[in-house]
mmCIF file of C-alpha atoms in Angstrom:
data_model
loop_
_atom_site.group_PDB
_atom_site.id
_atom_site.type_symbol
_atom_site.label_atom_id
_atom_site.label_comp_id
_atom_site.label_asym_id
_atom_site.label_seq_id
_atom_site.Cartn_x
_atom_site.Cartn_y
_atom_site.Cartn_z
ATOM 1 C CA ALA A 1 1.981 6.683 -3.727
ATOM 2 C CA LEU A 2 2.101 5.676 -0.108
ATOM 3 C CA LEU A 3 1.923 8.020 2.836
ATOM 4 C CA VAL A 4 3.143 6.541 6.079
ATOM 5 C CA GLN A 5 4.366 7.926 9.338
ATOM 6 C CA ASP A 6 7.467 6.866 11.195
ATOM 7 C CA SER A 7 5.654 5.107 14.010
ATOM 8 C CA ARG A 8 8.559 3.699 15.997
ATOM 9 C CA ASP A 9 7.270 5.662 18.990
ATOM 10 C CA GLN A 10 3.620 4.955 18.220
ATOM 11 C CA PRO A 11 2.555 1.309 17.870
ATOM 12 C CA VAL A 12 -0.655 1.940 15.925
ATOM 13 C CA ASP A 13 -0.704 4.020 12.751
ATOM 14 C CA MET A 14 -3.630 6.372 13.148
ATOM 15 C CA ALA A 15 -3.473 7.831 9.682
ATOM 16 C CA GLU A 16 -1.964 6.358 6.596
ATOM 17 C CA GLY A 17 -3.089 6.221 3.048
ATOM 18 C CA SER A 18 -2.151 4.659 -0.223
ATOM 19 C CA GLY A 19 -3.209 5.364 -3.762
ATOM 20 C CA LEU A 20 -2.500 3.495 -6.934
ATOM 21 C CA HIS A 21 -2.521 5.039 -10.385
ATOM 22 C CA LEU A 22 -0.225 5.271 -13.375
ATOM 23 C CA ASP A 23 -0.231 9.071 -13.052
ATOM 24 C CA ALA A 24 1.819 9.977 -9.957
ATOM 25 C CA SER A 25 -0.285 13.092 -9.268
ATOM 26 C CA ILE A 26 -3.478 11.051 -9.137
ATOM 27 C CA ALA A 27 -1.831 8.358 -6.976
ATOM 28 C CA PHE A 28 -0.598 11.039 -4.571
ATOM 29 C CA THR A 29 -4.028 12.688 -4.392
ATOM 30 C CA ARG A 30 -5.616 9.334 -3.598
ATOM 31 C CA ALA A 31 -3.049 8.625 -0.877
ATOM 32 C CA VAL A 32 -3.598 12.026 0.755
ATOM 33 C CA CYS A 33 -7.388 11.604 0.635
ATOM 34 C CA GLU A 34 -7.169 8.140 2.174
ATOM 35 C CA ALA A 35 -4.835 9.354 4.937
ATOM 36 C CA ALA A 36 -7.197 12.258 5.682
ATOM 37 C CA GLN A 37 -10.188 9.907 5.751
ATOM 38 C CA SER A 38 -8.319 7.559 8.082
ATOM 39 C CA ARG A 39 -7.382 10.382 10.439
ATOM 40 C CA LEU A 40 -10.899 11.858 10.419
ATOM 41 C CA SER A 41 -12.396 8.444 11.198
ATOM 42 C CA THR A 42 -10.090 8.186 14.202
ATOM 43 C CA ILE A 43 -10.938 11.693 15.430
ATOM 44 C CA HIS A 44 -14.658 11.121 14.911
ATOM 45 C CA GLY A 45 -14.585 7.854 16.839
ATOM 46 C CA GLY A 46 -16.240 5.904 14.054
ATOM 47 C CA ARG A 47 -13.669 3.110 14.290
ATOM 48 C CA ASP A 48 -14.569 0.842 17.163
ATOM 49 C CA ASP A 49 -11.869 -1.673 16.270
ATOM 50 C CA LEU A 50 -8.843 0.432 17.274
ATOM 51 C CA THR A 51 -8.671 -0.885 20.823
ATOM 52 C CA SER A 52 -8.331 -4.436 19.490
ATOM 53 C CA PHE A 53 -5.052 -3.354 17.848
ATOM 54 C CA TYR A 54 -3.611 -2.516 21.264
ATOM 55 C CA ASP A 55 -4.581 -5.932 22.644
ATOM 56 C CA ARG A 56 -2.895 -7.665 19.698
ATOM 57 C CA LEU A 57 0.247 -5.529 20.004
ATOM 58 C CA ARG A 58 0.469 -6.204 23.731
ATOM 59 C CA ALA A 59 0.211 -9.957 23.048
ATOM 60 C CA GLN A 60 2.957 -9.775 20.403
ATOM 61 C CA GLY A 61 5.240 -8.011 22.865
ATOM 62 C CA ALA A 62 8.981 -8.243 22.354
ATOM 63 C CA ALA A 63 8.729 -10.323 19.180
ATOM 64 C CA ARG A 64 7.187 -7.352 17.380
ATOM 65 C CA ASN A 65 9.919 -5.052 18.682
ATOM 66 C CA VAL A 66 12.537 -7.264 17.031
ATOM 67 C CA ARG A 67 10.731 -7.503 13.666
ATOM 68 C CA GLN A 68 9.499 -3.945 13.263
ATOM 69 C CA PRO A 69 12.893 -2.226 12.703
ATOM 70 C CA LEU A 70 13.337 -4.206 9.484
ATOM 71 C CA VAL A 71 10.167 -2.721 8.037
ATOM 72 C CA HIS A 72 11.055 0.784 9.243
ATOM 73 C CA ARG A 73 14.584 0.585 7.858
ATOM 74 C CA GLU A 74 13.181 -0.199 4.408
ATOM 75 C CA ALA A 75 10.347 2.323 4.542
ATOM 76 C CA PHE A 76 12.319 5.282 5.862
ATOM 77 C CA ALA A 77 15.776 4.775 4.332
ATOM 78 C CA ARG A 78 16.848 8.171 3.022
ATOM 79 C CA SER A 79 19.060 6.564 0.399
ATOM 80 C CA ARG A 80 15.937 5.070 -1.182
ATOM 81 C CA GLY A 81 14.115 8.399 -1.303
ATOM 82 C CA LEU A 82 12.999 9.986 -4.558
ATOM 83 C CA ARG A 83 12.316 13.543 -5.577
ATOM 84 C CA TRP A 84 8.885 14.200 -7.054
ATOM 85 C CA ALA A 85 10.377 14.664 -10.537
ATOM 86 C CA GLU A 86 12.007 11.214 -10.298
ATOM 87 C CA LEU A 87 8.754 9.364 -9.663
ATOM 88 C CA PRO A 88 7.640 7.209 -12.557
ATOM 89 C CA SER A 89 4.454 8.702 -13.929
ATOM 90 C CA LEU A 90 2.376 8.168 -17.009
ATOM 91 C CA PRO A 91 -0.214 10.799 -17.882
ATOM 92 C CA VAL A 92 -3.316 8.833 -18.842
ATOM 93 C CA GLN A 93 -5.575 11.593 -20.131
ATOM 94 C CA GLY A 94 -7.385 10.366 -23.232
ATOM 95 C CA GLN A 95 -6.166 6.767 -23.040
ATOM 96 C CA GLY A 96 -8.745 4.010 -22.967
ATOM 97 C CA ILE A 97 -9.069 1.564 -20.099
ATOM 98 C CA GLU A 98 -8.072 -1.407 -22.268
ATOM 99 C CA ALA A 99 -4.776 0.245 -23.280
ATOM 100 C CA LEU A 100 -4.021 1.116 -19.651
ATOM 101 C CA LEU A 101 -4.867 -2.389 -18.489
ATOM 102 C CA ALA A 102 -2.545 -3.874 -21.137
ATOM 103 C CA LEU A 103 0.258 -1.573 -19.942
ATOM 104 C CA LEU A 104 -0.259 -2.587 -16.315
ATOM 105 C CA LEU A 105 -0.215 -6.274 -17.225
ATOM 106 C CA GLN A 106 3.057 -5.770 -19.150
ATOM 107 C CA ARG A 107 4.672 -4.023 -16.194
ATOM 108 C CA LEU A 108 3.508 -6.690 -13.761
ATOM 109 C CA ALA A 109 4.830 -9.460 -16.032
ATOM 110 C CA ARG A 110 8.251 -7.738 -16.172
ATOM 111 C CA GLN A 111 8.334 -7.978 -12.369
ATOM 112 C CA GLY A 112 7.437 -11.681 -12.410
ATOM 113 C CA PHE A 113 3.712 -11.369 -11.735
ATOM 114 C CA ASN A 114 2.242 -13.391 -14.569
ATOM 115 C CA LYS A 115 -1.139 -14.099 -13.001
ATOM 116 C CA VAL A 116 -3.649 -11.305 -12.427
ATOM 117 C CA LEU A 117 -7.228 -11.937 -11.364
ATOM 118 C CA ARG A 118 -9.979 -9.406 -12.045
ATOM 119 C CA HIS A 119 -13.593 -9.394 -10.922
ATOM 120 C CA ARG A 120 -15.943 -6.756 -12.267
ATOM 121 C CA PHE A 121 -18.847 -5.837 -10.041
ATOM 122 C CA ASP A 122 -21.972 -5.107 -12.044
ATOM 123 C CA LEU A 123 -23.612 -2.264 -10.193
ATOM 124 C CA PRO A 124 -26.742 -0.471 -11.355
ATOM 125 C CA LEU A 125 -24.958 2.891 -11.208
ATOM 126 C CA GLU A 126 -24.448 4.761 -14.434
ATOM 127 C CA GLY A 127 -20.894 5.963 -14.960
ATOM 128 C CA LEU A 128 -19.410 3.921 -12.113
ATOM 129 C CA GLN A 129 -17.400 0.760 -12.638
ATOM 130 C CA VAL A 130 -15.942 -1.201 -9.757
ATOM 131 C CA VAL A 131 -13.353 -3.954 -10.116
ATOM 132 C CA LYS A 132 -11.293 -5.953 -7.660
ATOM 133 C CA ILE A 133 -7.814 -6.930 -8.784
ATOM 134 C CA ILE A 134 -5.780 -9.651 -7.090
ATOM 135 C CA VAL A 135 -2.126 -10.242 -7.961
ATOM 136 C CA PRO A 136 -0.973 -13.458 -6.256
ATOM 137 C CA GLY A 137 2.421 -12.985 -4.611
ATOM 138 C CA CYS A 138 2.207 -9.196 -4.548
ATOM 139 C CA GLN A 139 2.005 -7.737 -1.079
ATOM 140 C CA GLU A 140 1.919 -4.552 0.889
ATOM 141 C CA ALA A 141 5.358 -3.180 1.769
ATOM 142 C CA ALA A 142 4.322 -2.622 5.386
ATOM 143 C CA ALA A 143 3.022 -6.172 5.890
ATOM 144 C CA PRO A 144 3.866 -7.771 9.236
ATOM 145 C CA LEU A 145 6.992 -9.885 8.848
ATOM 146 C CA GLU A 146 5.271 -13.097 9.864
ATOM 147 C CA ARG A 147 3.232 -12.649 6.663
ATOM 148 C CA ALA A 148 6.053 -11.310 4.516
ATOM 149 C CA GLY A 149 6.883 -13.177 1.343
ATOM 150 C CA ARG A 150 10.252 -13.877 -0.235
ATOM 151 C CA ARG A 151 10.212 -10.726 -2.409
ATOM 152 C CA LEU A 152 9.582 -8.304 0.466
ATOM 153 C CA LEU A 153 12.113 -9.986 2.739
ATOM 154 C CA ALA A 154 14.752 -9.969 -0.010
ATOM 155 C CA ARG A 155 14.113 -6.297 -0.724
ATOM 156 C CA ALA A 156 14.450 -5.460 2.960
ATOM 157 C CA GLY A 157 17.754 -7.359 3.152
ATOM 158 C CA HIS A 158 16.406 -9.980 5.556
ATOM 159 C CA GLN A 159 18.780 -12.849 6.314
ATOM 160 C CA ASP A 160 17.524 -16.263 7.485
#
């Protein structure tokens, strides 16, 4: 799930969130929580890096204004919208982590991502496991176009 705002009139997204899970309800809950946390951090003033975004955007100037509509067209196209019932979802209650990991690896391989890197952090906290997953070639849909890869540009209909 990914919650974004149509920020064509606002150059810095002040609250967005994303959540990843096989179960759409859990992914959505994570995205909402992350968006709320992002917004609360902005309101609280705990983010001292926000002003640097404005400096970068000012420096990018007109070039950003040309590139940004491509991202917005893809993100907010009504024809690409889904109803909640249409979202792919897999209830995971009672399934072990190894079975879920195998399923994720299968789905990634079907999309051409054959290399997945995993690092498990060994923390002295009972009941908490932390891993970092890296999928080379996979990227965020809202990535700036100067960093966009072939897959994202093709999906957005970008022509060279």
